[in-house]
Tab-separated table of C-alpha atoms and ligand atoms in Angstrom:
chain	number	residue	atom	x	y	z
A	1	UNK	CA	38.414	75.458	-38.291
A	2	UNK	CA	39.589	77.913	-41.412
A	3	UNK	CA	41.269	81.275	-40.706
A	4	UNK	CA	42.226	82.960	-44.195
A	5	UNK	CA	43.679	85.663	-44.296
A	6	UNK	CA	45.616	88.311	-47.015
A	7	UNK	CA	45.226	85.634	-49.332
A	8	UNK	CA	45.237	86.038	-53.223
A	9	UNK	CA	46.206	84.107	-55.538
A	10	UNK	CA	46.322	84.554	-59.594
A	11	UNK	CA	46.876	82.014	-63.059
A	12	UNK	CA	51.017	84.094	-63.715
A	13	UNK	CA	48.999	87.249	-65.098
A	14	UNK	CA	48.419	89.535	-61.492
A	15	UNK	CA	46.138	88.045	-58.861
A	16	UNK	CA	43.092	87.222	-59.435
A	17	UNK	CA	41.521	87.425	-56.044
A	18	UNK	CA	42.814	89.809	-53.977
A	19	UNK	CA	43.655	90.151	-49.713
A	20	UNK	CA	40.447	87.526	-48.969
A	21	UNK	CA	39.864	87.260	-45.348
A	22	UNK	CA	37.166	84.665	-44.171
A	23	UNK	CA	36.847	82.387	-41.124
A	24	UNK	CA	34.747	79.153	-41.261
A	25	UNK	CA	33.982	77.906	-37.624
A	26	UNK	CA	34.207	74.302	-36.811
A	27	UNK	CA	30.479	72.841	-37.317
A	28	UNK	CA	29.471	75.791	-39.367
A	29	UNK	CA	27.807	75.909	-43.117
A	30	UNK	CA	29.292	79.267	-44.997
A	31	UNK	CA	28.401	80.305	-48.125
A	32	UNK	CA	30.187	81.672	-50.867
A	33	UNK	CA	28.436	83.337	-53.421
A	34	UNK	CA	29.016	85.582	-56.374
A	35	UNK	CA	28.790	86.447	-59.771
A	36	UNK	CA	30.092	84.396	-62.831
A	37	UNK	CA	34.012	85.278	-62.748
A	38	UNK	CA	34.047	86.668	-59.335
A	39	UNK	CA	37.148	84.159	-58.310
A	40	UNK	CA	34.964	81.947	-56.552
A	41	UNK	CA	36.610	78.905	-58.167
A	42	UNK	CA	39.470	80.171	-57.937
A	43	UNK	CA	39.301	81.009	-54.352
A	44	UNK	CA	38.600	77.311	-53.904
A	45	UNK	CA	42.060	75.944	-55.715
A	46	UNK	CA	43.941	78.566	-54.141
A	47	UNK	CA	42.327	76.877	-50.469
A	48	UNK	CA	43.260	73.226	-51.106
A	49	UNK	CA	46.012	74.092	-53.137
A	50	UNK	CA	45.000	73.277	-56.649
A	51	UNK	CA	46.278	76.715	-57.627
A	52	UNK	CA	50.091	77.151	-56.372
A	53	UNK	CA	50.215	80.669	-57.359
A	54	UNK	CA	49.107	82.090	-53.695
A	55	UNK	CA	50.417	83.988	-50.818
A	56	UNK	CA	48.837	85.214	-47.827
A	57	UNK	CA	47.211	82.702	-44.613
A	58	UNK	CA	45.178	79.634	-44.478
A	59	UNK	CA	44.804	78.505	-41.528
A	60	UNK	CA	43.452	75.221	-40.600
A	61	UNK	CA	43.222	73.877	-36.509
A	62	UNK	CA	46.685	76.404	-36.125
A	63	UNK	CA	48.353	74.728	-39.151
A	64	UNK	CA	49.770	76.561	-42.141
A	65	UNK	CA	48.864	75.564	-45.405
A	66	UNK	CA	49.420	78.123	-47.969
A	67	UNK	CA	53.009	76.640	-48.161
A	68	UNK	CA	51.502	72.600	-48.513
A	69	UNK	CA	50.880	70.561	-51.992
A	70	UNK	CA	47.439	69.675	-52.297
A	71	UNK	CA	47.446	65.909	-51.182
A	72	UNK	CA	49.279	67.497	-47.681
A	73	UNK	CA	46.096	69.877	-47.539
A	74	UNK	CA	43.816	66.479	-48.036
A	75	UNK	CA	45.391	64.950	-45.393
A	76	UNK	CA	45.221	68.008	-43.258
A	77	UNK	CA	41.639	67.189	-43.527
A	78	UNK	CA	40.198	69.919	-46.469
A	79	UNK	CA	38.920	68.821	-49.532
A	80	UNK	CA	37.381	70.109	-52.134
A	81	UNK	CA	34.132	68.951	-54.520
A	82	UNK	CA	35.785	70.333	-57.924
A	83	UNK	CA	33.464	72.603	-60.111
A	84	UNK	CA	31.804	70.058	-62.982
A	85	UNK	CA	32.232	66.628	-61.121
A	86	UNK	CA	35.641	66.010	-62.583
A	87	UNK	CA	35.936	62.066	-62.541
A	88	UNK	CA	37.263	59.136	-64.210
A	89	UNK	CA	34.828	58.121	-67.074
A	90	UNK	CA	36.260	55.072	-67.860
A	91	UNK	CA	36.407	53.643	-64.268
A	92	UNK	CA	33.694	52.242	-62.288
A	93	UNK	CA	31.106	54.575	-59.231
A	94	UNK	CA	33.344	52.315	-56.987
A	95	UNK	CA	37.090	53.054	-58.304
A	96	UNK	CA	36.482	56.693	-58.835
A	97	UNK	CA	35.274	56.546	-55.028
A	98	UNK	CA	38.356	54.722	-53.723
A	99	UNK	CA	40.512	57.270	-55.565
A	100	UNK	CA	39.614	59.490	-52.310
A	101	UNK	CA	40.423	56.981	-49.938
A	102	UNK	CA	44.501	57.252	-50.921
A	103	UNK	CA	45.406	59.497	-47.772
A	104	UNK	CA	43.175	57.717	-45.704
A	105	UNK	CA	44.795	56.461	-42.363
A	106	UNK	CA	43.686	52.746	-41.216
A	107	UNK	CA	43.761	50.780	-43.638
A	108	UNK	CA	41.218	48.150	-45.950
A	109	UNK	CA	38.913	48.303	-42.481
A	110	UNK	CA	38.792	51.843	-42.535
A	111	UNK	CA	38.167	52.122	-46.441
A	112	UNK	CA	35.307	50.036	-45.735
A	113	UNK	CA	33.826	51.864	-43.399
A	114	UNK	CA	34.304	54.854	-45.763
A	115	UNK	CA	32.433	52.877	-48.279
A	116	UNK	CA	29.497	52.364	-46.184
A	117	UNK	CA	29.452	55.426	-45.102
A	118	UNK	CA	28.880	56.445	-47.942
A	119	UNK	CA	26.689	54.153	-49.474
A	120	UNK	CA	24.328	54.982	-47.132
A	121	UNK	CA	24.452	58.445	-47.508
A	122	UNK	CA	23.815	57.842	-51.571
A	123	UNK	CA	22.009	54.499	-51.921
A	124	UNK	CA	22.285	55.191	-55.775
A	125	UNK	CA	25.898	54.596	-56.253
A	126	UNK	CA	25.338	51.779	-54.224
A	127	UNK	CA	23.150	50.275	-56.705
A	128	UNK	CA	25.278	51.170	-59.418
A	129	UNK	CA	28.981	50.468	-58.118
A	130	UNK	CA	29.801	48.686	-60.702
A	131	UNK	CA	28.496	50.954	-63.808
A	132	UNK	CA	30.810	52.700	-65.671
A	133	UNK	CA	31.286	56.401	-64.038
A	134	UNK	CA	30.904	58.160	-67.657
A	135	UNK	CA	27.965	56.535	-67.902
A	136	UNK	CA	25.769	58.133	-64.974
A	137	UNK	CA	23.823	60.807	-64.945
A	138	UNK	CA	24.505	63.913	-64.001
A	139	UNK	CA	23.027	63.961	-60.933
A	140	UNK	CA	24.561	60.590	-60.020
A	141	UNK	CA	28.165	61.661	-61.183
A	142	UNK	CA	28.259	64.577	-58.884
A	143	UNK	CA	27.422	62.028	-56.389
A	144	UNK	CA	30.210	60.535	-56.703
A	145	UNK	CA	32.030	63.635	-56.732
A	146	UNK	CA	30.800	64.712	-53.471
A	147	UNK	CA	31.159	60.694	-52.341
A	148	UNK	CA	34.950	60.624	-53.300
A	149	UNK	CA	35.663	63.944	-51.021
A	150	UNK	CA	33.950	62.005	-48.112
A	151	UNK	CA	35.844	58.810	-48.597
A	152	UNK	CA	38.910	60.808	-47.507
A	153	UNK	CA	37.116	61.558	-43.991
A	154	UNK	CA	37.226	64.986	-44.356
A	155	UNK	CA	37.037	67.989	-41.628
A	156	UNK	CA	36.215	70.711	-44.182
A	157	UNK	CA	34.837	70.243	-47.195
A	158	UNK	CA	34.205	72.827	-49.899
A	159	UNK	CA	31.920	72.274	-52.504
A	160	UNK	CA	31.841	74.238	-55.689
A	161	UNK	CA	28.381	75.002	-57.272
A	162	UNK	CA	27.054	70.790	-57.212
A	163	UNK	CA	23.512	71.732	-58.132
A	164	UNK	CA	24.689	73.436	-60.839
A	165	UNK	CA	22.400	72.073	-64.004
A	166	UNK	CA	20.638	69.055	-62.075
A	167	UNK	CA	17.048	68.862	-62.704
A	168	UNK	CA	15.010	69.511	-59.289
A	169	UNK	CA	14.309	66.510	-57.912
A	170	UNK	CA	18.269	65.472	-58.219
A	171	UNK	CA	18.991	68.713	-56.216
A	172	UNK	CA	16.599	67.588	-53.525
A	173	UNK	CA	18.160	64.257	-53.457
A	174	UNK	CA	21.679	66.128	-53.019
A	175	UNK	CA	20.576	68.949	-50.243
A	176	UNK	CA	19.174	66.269	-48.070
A	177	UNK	CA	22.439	64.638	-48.379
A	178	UNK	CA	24.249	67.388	-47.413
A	179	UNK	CA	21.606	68.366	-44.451
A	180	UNK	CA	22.691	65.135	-43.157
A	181	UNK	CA	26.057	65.686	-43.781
A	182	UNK	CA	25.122	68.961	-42.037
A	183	UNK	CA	23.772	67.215	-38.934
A	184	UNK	CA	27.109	65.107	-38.377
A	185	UNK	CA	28.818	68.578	-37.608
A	186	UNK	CA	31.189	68.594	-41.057
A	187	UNK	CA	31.988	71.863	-41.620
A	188	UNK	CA	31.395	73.226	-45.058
A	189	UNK	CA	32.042	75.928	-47.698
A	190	UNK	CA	29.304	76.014	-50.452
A	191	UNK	CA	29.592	78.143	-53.618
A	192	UNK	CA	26.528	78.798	-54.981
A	193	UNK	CA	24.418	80.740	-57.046
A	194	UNK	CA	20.666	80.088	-56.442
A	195	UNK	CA	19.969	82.075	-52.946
A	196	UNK	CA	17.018	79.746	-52.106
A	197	UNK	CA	19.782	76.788	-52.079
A	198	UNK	CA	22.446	78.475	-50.592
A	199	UNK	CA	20.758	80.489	-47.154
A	200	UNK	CA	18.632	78.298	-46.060
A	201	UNK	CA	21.592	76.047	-45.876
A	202	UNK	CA	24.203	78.340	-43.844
A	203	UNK	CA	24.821	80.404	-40.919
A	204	UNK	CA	26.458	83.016	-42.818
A	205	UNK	CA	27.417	83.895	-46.385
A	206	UNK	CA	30.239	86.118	-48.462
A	207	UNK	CA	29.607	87.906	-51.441
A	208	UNK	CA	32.642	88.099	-53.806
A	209	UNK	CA	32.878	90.588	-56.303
A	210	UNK	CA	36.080	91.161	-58.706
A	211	UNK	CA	38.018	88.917	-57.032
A	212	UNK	CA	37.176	90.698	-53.262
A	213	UNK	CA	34.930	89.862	-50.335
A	214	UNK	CA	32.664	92.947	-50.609
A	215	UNK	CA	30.090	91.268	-48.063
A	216	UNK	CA	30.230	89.379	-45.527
A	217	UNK	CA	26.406	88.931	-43.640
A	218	UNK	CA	24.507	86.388	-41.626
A	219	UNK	CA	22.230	84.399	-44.317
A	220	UNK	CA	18.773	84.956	-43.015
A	221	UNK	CA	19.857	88.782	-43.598
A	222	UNK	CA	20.986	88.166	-46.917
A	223	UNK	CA	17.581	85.895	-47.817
A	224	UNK	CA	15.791	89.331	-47.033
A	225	UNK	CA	17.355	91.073	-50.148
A	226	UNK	CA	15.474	89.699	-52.552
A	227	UNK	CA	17.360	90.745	-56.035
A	228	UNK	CA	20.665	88.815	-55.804
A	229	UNK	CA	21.620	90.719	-59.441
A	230	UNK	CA	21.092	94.409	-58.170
A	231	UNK	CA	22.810	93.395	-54.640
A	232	UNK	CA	26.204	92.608	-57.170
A	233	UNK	CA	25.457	95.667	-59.044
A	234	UNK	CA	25.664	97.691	-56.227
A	235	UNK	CA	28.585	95.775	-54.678
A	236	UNK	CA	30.442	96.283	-57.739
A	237	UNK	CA	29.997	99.961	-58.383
A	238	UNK	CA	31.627	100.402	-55.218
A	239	UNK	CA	34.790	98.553	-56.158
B	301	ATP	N1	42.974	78.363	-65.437
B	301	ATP	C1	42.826	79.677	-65.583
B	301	ATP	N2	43.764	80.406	-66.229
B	301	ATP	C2	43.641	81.758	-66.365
B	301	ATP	N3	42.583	82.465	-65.894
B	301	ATP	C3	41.611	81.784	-65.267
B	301	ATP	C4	41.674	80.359	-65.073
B	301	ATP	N4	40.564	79.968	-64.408
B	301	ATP	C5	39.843	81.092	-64.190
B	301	ATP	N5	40.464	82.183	-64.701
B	301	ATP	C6	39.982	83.570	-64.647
B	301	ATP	O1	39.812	83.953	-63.290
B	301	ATP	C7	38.663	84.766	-63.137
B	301	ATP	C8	37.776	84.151	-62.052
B	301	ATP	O2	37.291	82.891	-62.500
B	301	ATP	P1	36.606	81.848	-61.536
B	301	ATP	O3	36.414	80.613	-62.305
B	301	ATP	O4	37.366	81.769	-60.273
B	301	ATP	O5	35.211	82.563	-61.247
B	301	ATP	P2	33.885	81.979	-60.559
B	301	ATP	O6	33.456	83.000	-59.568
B	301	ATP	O7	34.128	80.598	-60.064
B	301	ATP	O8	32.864	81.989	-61.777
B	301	ATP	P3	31.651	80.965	-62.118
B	301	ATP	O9	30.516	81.372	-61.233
B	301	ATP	O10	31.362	81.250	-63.543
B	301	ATP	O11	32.135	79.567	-61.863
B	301	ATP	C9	37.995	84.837	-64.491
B	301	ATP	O12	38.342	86.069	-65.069
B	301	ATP	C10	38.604	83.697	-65.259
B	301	ATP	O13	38.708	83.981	-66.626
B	302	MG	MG1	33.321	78.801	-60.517
């Protein structure tokens, strides 16, 4: 599904992630984890083109698109949950969602399909369609974050860090969502901190450290490493 490879990519100051090489298989969970300032983030915008400044391989079904603006890479089918549920405060749950639906193919039948869809994967912002987006939660916002990806029909999504400060029963509410998703065959690429969120979740995870893949292992081998912040220390001496 995603073949990267020799990419890195940088803010005009010298790359800040450097020759990344990483293949997501079509149907597959892969995590990406890593300390704070690794180039996660950073690894996402330079994948769905966020971040221009990149050169190097991304492949997606044979296709190019290192050289693409970011709403040709949505089309393409890859789209990214932003870090900190960027949305529109001032619009309602149900015009922030139909912002995703803008390179959808189909037409107003398709867009409601999308809708349902996704309703009934989150019956929350179906309840609340018409409340003000600034106004939810935080839970519920990144909801809609993850709902406005879907709305696009996407074929890879990557999702950056959406548990991040949601009380636990919100991140339940979330991972079952995304275990359904999951079960529908999307393919995804989570960044993620917490390793009890993250492995149980995937096939297979990276570790990124200054801006480098410095591991790349199945995740049940990873889970059995218990001490995520010595595993980084000793990644990182080595760099
Ligand atoms: N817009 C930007 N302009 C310049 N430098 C940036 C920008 N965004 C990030 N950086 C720098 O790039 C490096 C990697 O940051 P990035 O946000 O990709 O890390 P991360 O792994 O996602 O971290 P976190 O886990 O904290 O989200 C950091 O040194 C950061 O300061
Ligand atoms: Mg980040």
């Amino acid at each position: 599904m995603l073949e990267v490879s020799g990419l890195s990519a940088g803010y005009g100051h010298g790359s800040v992630v450097q020759d990344i090489n990483l293949q997501v298989a079509r149907g597959e969970a892969v995590a990406l984890l890593g300390p704070n300032g690794a180039g996660k983030s950073t690894l996402l915008g330079a994948l769905s083109g966020t971040l221009r400044e990149r050169t190097g391989a991304v492949r997606m079904g044979g296709i190019d698109l290192c050289g693409l603006p970011s709403h040709a890479i949505v089309a393409a089918g890859l789209v990214q949950v932003p870090e900190g549920r960027r949305m529109f405060a001032p619009m309602s749950v149900e015009d922030n969602l139909r912002l995703g639906t803008v390179r959808l193919q189909g037409g107003s039948a398709r867009v409601a399909q999308q809708f349902d869809y996704v309703y009934q994967l989150f019956p929350r912002l179906a309840e609340r369609r018409h409340q003000l987006a600034g106004t939810l939660s935080g839970g519920e916002q990144q909801m809609v974050a993850i709902g406005r990806a879907l709305m696009s029909s996407p074929r890879l999504l990557l999702l950056d860090e959406p548990f991040l400060g949601l009380a636990p029963l919100v991140v339940q509410e979330i991972r079952h969502a995304l275990d359904a998703l999951r079960t529908t065959g999307l393919t995804m690429l989570l960044v993620e901190q917490k390793l009890d969120i993250a492995l149980p979740f995937t096939t297979r995870a990276y570790v990124m450290v200054k801006g480098r893949i410095a591991l790349e292992q199945p995740s049940p081998q990873l889970a059995a490493r218990a001490d995520l912040g010595q595993l980084y220390f000793d990644l990182a001496k080595d760099r």
